[in-house]
Coordinates of C-alpha atoms in Angstrom, one line a residue:
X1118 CA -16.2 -2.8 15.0
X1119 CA -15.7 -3.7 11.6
X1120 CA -13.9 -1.9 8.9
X1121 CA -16.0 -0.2 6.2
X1122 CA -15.2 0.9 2.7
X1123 CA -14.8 4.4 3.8
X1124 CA -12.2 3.6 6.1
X1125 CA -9.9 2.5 3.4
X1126 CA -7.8 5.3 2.1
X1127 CA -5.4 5.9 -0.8
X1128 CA -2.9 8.8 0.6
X1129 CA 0.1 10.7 -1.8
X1130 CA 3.1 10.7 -1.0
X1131 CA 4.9 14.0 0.2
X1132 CA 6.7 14.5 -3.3
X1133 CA 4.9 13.5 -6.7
X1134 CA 7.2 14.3 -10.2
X1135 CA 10.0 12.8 -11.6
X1136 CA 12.7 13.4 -9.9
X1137 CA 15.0 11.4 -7.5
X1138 CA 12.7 12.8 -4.3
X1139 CA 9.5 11.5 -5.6
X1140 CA 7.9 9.5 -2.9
X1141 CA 8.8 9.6 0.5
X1142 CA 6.6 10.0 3.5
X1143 CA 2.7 9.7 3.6
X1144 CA 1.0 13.1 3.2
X1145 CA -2.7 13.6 4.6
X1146 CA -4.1 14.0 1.0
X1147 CA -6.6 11.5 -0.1
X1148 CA -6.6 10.6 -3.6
X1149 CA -10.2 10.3 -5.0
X1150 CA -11.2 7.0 -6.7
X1151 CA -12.1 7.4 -10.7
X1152 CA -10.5 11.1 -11.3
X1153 CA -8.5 11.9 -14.1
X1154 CA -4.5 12.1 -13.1
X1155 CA -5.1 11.8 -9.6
X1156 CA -1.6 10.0 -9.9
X1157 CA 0.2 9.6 -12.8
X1158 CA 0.3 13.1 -15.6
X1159 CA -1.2 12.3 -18.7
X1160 CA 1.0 10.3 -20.9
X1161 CA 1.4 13.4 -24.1
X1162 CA 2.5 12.4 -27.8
X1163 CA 6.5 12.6 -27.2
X1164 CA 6.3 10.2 -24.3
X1165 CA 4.3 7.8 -27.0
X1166 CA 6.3 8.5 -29.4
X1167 CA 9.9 7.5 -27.4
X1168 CA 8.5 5.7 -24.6
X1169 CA 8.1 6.4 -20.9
X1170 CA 8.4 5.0 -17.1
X1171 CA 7.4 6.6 -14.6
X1172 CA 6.8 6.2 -10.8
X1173 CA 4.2 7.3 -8.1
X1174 CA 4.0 6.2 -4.3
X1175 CA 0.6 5.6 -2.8
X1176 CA -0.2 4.8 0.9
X1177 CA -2.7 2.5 1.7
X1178 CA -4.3 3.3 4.9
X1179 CA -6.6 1.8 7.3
X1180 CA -8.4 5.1 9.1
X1181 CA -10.9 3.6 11.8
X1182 CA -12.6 6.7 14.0
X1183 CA -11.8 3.8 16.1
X1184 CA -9.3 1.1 16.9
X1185 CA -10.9 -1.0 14.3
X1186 CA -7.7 -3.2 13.3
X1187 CA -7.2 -4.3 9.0
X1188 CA -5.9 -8.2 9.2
X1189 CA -4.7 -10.1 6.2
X1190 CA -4.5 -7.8 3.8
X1191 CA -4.1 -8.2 0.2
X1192 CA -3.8 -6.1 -2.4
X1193 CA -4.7 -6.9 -5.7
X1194 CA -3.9 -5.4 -9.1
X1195 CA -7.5 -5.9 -11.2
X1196 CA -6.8 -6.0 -14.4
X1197 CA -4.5 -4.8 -17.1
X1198 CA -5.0 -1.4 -18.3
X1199 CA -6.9 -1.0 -21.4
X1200 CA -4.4 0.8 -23.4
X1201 CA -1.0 -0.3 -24.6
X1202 CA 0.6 1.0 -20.8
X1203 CA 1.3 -1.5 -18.2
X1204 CA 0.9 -0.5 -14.8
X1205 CA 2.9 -2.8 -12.0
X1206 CA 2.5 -2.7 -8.4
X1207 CA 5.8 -2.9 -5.7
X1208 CA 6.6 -2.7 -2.2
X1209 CA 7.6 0.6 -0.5
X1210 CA 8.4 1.8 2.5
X1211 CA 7.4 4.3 4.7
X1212 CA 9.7 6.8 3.7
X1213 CA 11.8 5.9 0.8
X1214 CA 12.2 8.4 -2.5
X1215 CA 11.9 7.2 -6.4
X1216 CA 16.3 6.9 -5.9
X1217 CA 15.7 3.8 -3.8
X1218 CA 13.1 2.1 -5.4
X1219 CA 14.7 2.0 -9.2
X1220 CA 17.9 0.7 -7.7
X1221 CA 16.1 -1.7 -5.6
X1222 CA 12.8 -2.3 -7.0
X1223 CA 11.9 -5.9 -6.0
X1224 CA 9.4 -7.8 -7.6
X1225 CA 6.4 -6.6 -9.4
X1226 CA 2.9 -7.7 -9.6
X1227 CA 0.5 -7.1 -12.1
X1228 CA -2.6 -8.9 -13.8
X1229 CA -3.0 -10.9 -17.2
X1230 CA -6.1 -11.8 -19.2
X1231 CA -6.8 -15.7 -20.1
X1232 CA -5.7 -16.7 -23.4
X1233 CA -9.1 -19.1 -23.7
X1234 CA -12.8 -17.7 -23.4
X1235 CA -13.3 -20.1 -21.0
X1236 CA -11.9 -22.3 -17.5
X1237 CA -13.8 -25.1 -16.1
X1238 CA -13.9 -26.1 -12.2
X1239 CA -11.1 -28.6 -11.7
X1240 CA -8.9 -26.5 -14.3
X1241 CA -5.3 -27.1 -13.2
X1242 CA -3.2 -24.5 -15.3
X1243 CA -4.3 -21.5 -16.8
X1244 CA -2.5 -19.8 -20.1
X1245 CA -2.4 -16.1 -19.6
X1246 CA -1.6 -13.7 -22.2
X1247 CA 1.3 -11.2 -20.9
X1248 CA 1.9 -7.2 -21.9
X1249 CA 5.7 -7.8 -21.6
X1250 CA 7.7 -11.2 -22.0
X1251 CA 10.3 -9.1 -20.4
X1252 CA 8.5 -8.8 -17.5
X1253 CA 7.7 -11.4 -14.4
X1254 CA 5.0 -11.0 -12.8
X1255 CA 3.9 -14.4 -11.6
X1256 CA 6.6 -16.3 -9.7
X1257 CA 5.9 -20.2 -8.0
X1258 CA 4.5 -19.6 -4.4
X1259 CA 2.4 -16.4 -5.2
X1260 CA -1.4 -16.1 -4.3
X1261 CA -3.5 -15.5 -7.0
X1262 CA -6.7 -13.9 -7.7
X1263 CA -9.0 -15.4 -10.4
X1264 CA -12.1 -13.4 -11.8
X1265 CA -14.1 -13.0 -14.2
X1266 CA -17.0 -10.2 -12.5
X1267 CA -17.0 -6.9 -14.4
X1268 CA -16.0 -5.0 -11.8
X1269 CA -14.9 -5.1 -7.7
X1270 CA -18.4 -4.8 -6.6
X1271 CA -20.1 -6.8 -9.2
X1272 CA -22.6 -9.4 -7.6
X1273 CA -22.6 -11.3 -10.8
X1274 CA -19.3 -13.6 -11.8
X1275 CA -16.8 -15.8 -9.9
X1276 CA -13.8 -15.0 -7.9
X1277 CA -11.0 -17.1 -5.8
X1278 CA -8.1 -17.5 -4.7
X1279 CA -5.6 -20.3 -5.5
X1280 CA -1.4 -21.4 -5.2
X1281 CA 0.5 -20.9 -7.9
X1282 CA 3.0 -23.5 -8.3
X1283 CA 5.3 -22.9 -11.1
X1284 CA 5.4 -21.0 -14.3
X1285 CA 6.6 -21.5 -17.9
X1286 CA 6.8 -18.9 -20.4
X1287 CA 6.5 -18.6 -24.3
X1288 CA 6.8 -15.6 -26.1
X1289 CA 4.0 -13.7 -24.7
X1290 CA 2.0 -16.8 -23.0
X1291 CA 2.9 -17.7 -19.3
X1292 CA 1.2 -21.5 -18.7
X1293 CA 0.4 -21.1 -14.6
X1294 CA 0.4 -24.3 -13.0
X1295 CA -1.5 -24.3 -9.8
X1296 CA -1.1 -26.0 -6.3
X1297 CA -4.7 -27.0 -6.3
X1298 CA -7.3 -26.9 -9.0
X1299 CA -9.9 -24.5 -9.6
X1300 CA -13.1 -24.7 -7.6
X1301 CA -14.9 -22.1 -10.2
X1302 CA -16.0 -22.1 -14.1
X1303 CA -15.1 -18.8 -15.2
X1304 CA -15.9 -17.3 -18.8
X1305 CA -15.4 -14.3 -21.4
X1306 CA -19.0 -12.3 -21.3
X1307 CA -19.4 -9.4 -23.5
X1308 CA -16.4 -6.8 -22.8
X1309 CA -15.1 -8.5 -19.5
X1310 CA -12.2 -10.9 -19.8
X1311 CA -11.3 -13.9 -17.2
X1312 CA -8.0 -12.3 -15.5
X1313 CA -5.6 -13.2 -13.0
X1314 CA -3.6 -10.9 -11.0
X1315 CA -0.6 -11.5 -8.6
X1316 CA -1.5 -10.8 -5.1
X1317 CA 0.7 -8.8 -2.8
X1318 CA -0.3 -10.2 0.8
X1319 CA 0.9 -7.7 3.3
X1320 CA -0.5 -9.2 6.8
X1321 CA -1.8 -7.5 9.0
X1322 CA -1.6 -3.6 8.9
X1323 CA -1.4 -2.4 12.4
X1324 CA -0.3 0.9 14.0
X1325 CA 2.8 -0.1 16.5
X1326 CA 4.9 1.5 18.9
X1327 CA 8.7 0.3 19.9
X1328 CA 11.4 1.5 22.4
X1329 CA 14.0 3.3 21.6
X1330 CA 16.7 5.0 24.2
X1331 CA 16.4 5.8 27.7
X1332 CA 19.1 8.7 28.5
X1333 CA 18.7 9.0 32.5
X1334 CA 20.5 7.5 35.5
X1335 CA 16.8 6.3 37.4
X1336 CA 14.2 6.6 34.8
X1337 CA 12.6 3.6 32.7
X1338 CA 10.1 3.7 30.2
X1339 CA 7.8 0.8 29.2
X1340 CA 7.1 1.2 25.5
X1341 CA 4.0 -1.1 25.5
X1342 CA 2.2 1.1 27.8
X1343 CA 2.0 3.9 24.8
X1344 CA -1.6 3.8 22.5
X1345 CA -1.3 4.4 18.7
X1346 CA -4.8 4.9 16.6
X1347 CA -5.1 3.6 13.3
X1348 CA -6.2 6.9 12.0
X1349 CA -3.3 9.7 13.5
X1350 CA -0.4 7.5 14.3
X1351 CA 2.3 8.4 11.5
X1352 CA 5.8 7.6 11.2
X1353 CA 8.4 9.1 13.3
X1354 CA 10.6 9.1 16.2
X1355 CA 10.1 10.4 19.0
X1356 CA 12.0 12.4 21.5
X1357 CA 10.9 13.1 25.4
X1358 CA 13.2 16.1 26.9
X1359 CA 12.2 16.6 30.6
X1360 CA 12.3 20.2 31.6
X1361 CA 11.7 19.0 35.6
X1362 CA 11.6 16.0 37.0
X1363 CA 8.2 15.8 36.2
X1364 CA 7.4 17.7 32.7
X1365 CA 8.7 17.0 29.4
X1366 CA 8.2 18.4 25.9
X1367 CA 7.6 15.9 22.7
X1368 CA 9.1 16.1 19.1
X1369 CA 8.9 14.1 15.9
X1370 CA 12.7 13.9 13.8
X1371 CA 9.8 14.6 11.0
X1372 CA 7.3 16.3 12.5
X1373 CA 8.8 18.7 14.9
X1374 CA 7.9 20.0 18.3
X1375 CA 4.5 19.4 19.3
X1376 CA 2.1 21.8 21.0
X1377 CA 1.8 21.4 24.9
X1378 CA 3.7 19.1 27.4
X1379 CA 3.4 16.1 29.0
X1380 CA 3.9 14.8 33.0
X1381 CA 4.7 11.6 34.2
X1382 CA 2.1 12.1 36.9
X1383 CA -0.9 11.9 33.6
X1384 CA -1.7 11.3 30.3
X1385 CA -0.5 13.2 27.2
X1386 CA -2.0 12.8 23.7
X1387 CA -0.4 15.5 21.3
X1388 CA -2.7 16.2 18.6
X1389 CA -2.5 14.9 14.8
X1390 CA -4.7 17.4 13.4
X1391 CA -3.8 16.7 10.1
X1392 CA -5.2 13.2 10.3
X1393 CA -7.9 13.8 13.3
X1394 CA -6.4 11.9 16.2
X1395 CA -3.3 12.3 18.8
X1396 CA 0.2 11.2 17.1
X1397 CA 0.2 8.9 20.6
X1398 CA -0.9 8.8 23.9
X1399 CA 1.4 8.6 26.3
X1400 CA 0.2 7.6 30.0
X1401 CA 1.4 7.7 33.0
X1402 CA 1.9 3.8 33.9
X1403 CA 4.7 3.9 31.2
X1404 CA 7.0 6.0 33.1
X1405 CA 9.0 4.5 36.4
X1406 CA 11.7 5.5 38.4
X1407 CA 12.9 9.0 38.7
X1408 CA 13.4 11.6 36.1
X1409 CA 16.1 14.9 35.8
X1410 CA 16.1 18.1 34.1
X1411 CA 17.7 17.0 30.6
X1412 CA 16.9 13.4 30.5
X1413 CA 15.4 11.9 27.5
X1414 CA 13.3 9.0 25.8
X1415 CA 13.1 8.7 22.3
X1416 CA 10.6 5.6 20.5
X1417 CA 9.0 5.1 17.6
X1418 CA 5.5 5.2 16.2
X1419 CA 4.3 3.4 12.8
X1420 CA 0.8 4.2 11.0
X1421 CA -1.9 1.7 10.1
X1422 CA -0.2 2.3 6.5
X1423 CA 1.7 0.4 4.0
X1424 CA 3.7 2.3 1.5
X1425 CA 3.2 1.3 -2.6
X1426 CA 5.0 2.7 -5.7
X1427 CA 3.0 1.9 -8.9
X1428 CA 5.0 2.5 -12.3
X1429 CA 3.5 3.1 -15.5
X1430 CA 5.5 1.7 -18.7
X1431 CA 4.6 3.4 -22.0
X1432 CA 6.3 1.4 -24.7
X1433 CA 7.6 3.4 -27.3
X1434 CA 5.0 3.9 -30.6
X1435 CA 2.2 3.5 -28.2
X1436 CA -1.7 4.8 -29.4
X1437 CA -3.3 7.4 -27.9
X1438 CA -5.8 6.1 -25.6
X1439 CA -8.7 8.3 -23.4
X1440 CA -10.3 7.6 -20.6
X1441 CA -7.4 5.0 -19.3
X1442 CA -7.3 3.7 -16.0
X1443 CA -5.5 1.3 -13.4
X1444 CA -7.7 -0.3 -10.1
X1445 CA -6.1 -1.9 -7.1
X1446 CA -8.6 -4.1 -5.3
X1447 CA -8.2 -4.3 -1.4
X1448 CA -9.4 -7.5 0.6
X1449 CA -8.9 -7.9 4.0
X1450 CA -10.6 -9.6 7.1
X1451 CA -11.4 -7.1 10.2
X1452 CA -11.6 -7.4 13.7

């Protein structure tokens, strides 16, 4: 079946403040579209005053009641803020903290309005007017999305995606050169501007399984038997201790000791109840040979979730500013 809207999911992170912990592992929590800090604090006069950056980590997850899979996915930063903040997008993991990410932070992406009112089909560079000149946020080889619709479900306005090529840079202007011209005339109408955001492509987002140790003398396990649901797979590693030659007990290095226990001679599908679904099914065709009291198999699962850290810059005099607000647009194909 196809993936619906509903089935796309923003989750927190385990830790959300300041300090060196923020971040880490996804949390069940959903973070409603449109509410007022759902992620980052409000931004209060001293912060204005001296400046501010801050960082939040968001999951993107793909939560199918069934094995529904998300295929080239992109996610796209829609448009500059409306205030004097910048808000850029990066690439997390699945567990790291906010100590990581600043010392490593990668490349950011983000979204610029047009300099002109106006872009006509066959247009083959595009001036966009940056927030930072100290910032890069287009870089030759990116994807980039082209609008001009007032918002993501707008029926009205043009859309695409094209190459980007190369990049020059003066002052505050960045002249994109693209691979291919436009197909689309895009133009300014009323409060919406013609923008163009850097895309981050993350392929497909799949829940996986992989081997990791076999400790017995005539035991194997095949790996590629197990079953991982987009919706209660998570991130962890797994450990199989057999209490016979037949039973065994399951827990996560994150998540603990599950309830119940498995047997080579069935299937066993511990329960994710915080994310309505088994953490893994385990059946019996992935077991061979011949178990012993104290042998063990350990392998890991992997969520149908990508890890993001957004960070909010405040430049230092910023205005006050109500009712701001940042949008990440999803696209992907289904199957």
């Amino acid at each position: 079946m196809p993936l619906s809207s509903a089935d796309i999911i923003f989750r927190a992170a385990l830790v959300a403040n300041d300090s060196g912990s923020n971040g880490g592992r996804m949390k069940a929590t959903i973070l409603a579209s449109a509410l007022k800090n759902a992620l980052f604090p409000d931004v209060r006069q001293s912060e204005r005053t001296t400046g501010s950056d801050k960082w939040r980590k968001v999951f993107l997850h793909f939560a199918p009641p069934d094995p529904s899979q998300a295929l080239d996915v992109k996610v796209v930063p829609w448009a500059p803020t409306a205030a004097q903040d910048r808000v850029r997008l990066h690439v997390g993991t699945q567990t790291d903290e906010q100590t990581a990410i600043i010392g490593t932070p990668g490349r950011a992406y983000g979204a610029a309005n047009t300099v002109a009112g106006a872009l006509a089909p066959g247009a083959e560079t595009i001036d966009v007017q940056l927030e930072s000149a100290s910032e890069t946020i287009f870089v030759a080889g990116d994807v980039l999305y082209v609008t001009d619709k007032d918002d993501i479900t707008s029926l009205t306005g043009a859309e695409e995606y094209v190459e980007l090529s190369s990049v020059s840079v003066s002052g505050t202007v960045a002249t994109l050169t693209l691979a291919a011209p436009l197909s689309n005339a895009y133009s300014v109408s009323g409060s919406t501007y013609i923008r163009v955001a850097s895309v981050l492509a993350l392929g497909d987002v799949l829940p996986a399984a992989a081997a990791g140790t076999v400790t017995s003398s005539a035991g194997t396990f095949d790996a590629a038997q197990l079953v991982v649901a987009p919706r209660s797979a998570i991130a962890d590693t797994w450990t199989l201790t057999f209490v016979s030659a037949i039973a065994y007990t399951m827990a996560g290095d994150a998540t603990g000791a599950v309830s119940g226990s498995g047997s080579v001679s069935g299937s066993f599908a511990p329960s994710n109840a915080d994310f309505g679904g088994p953490y893994v099914t385990i059946p019996a065709a992935a077991f061979g040979g011949t178990y012993a009291t104290g042998d063990t198999v350990t392998f890991t699962t992997t969520p149908a979730a990508r890890g993001l850290w957004l960070r909010r810059i405040v430049p230092a005099g910023a205005a006050s500013f109500a009712a701001n607000r940042f949008t990440l647009m999803v696209d992907c194909e289904s199957a």
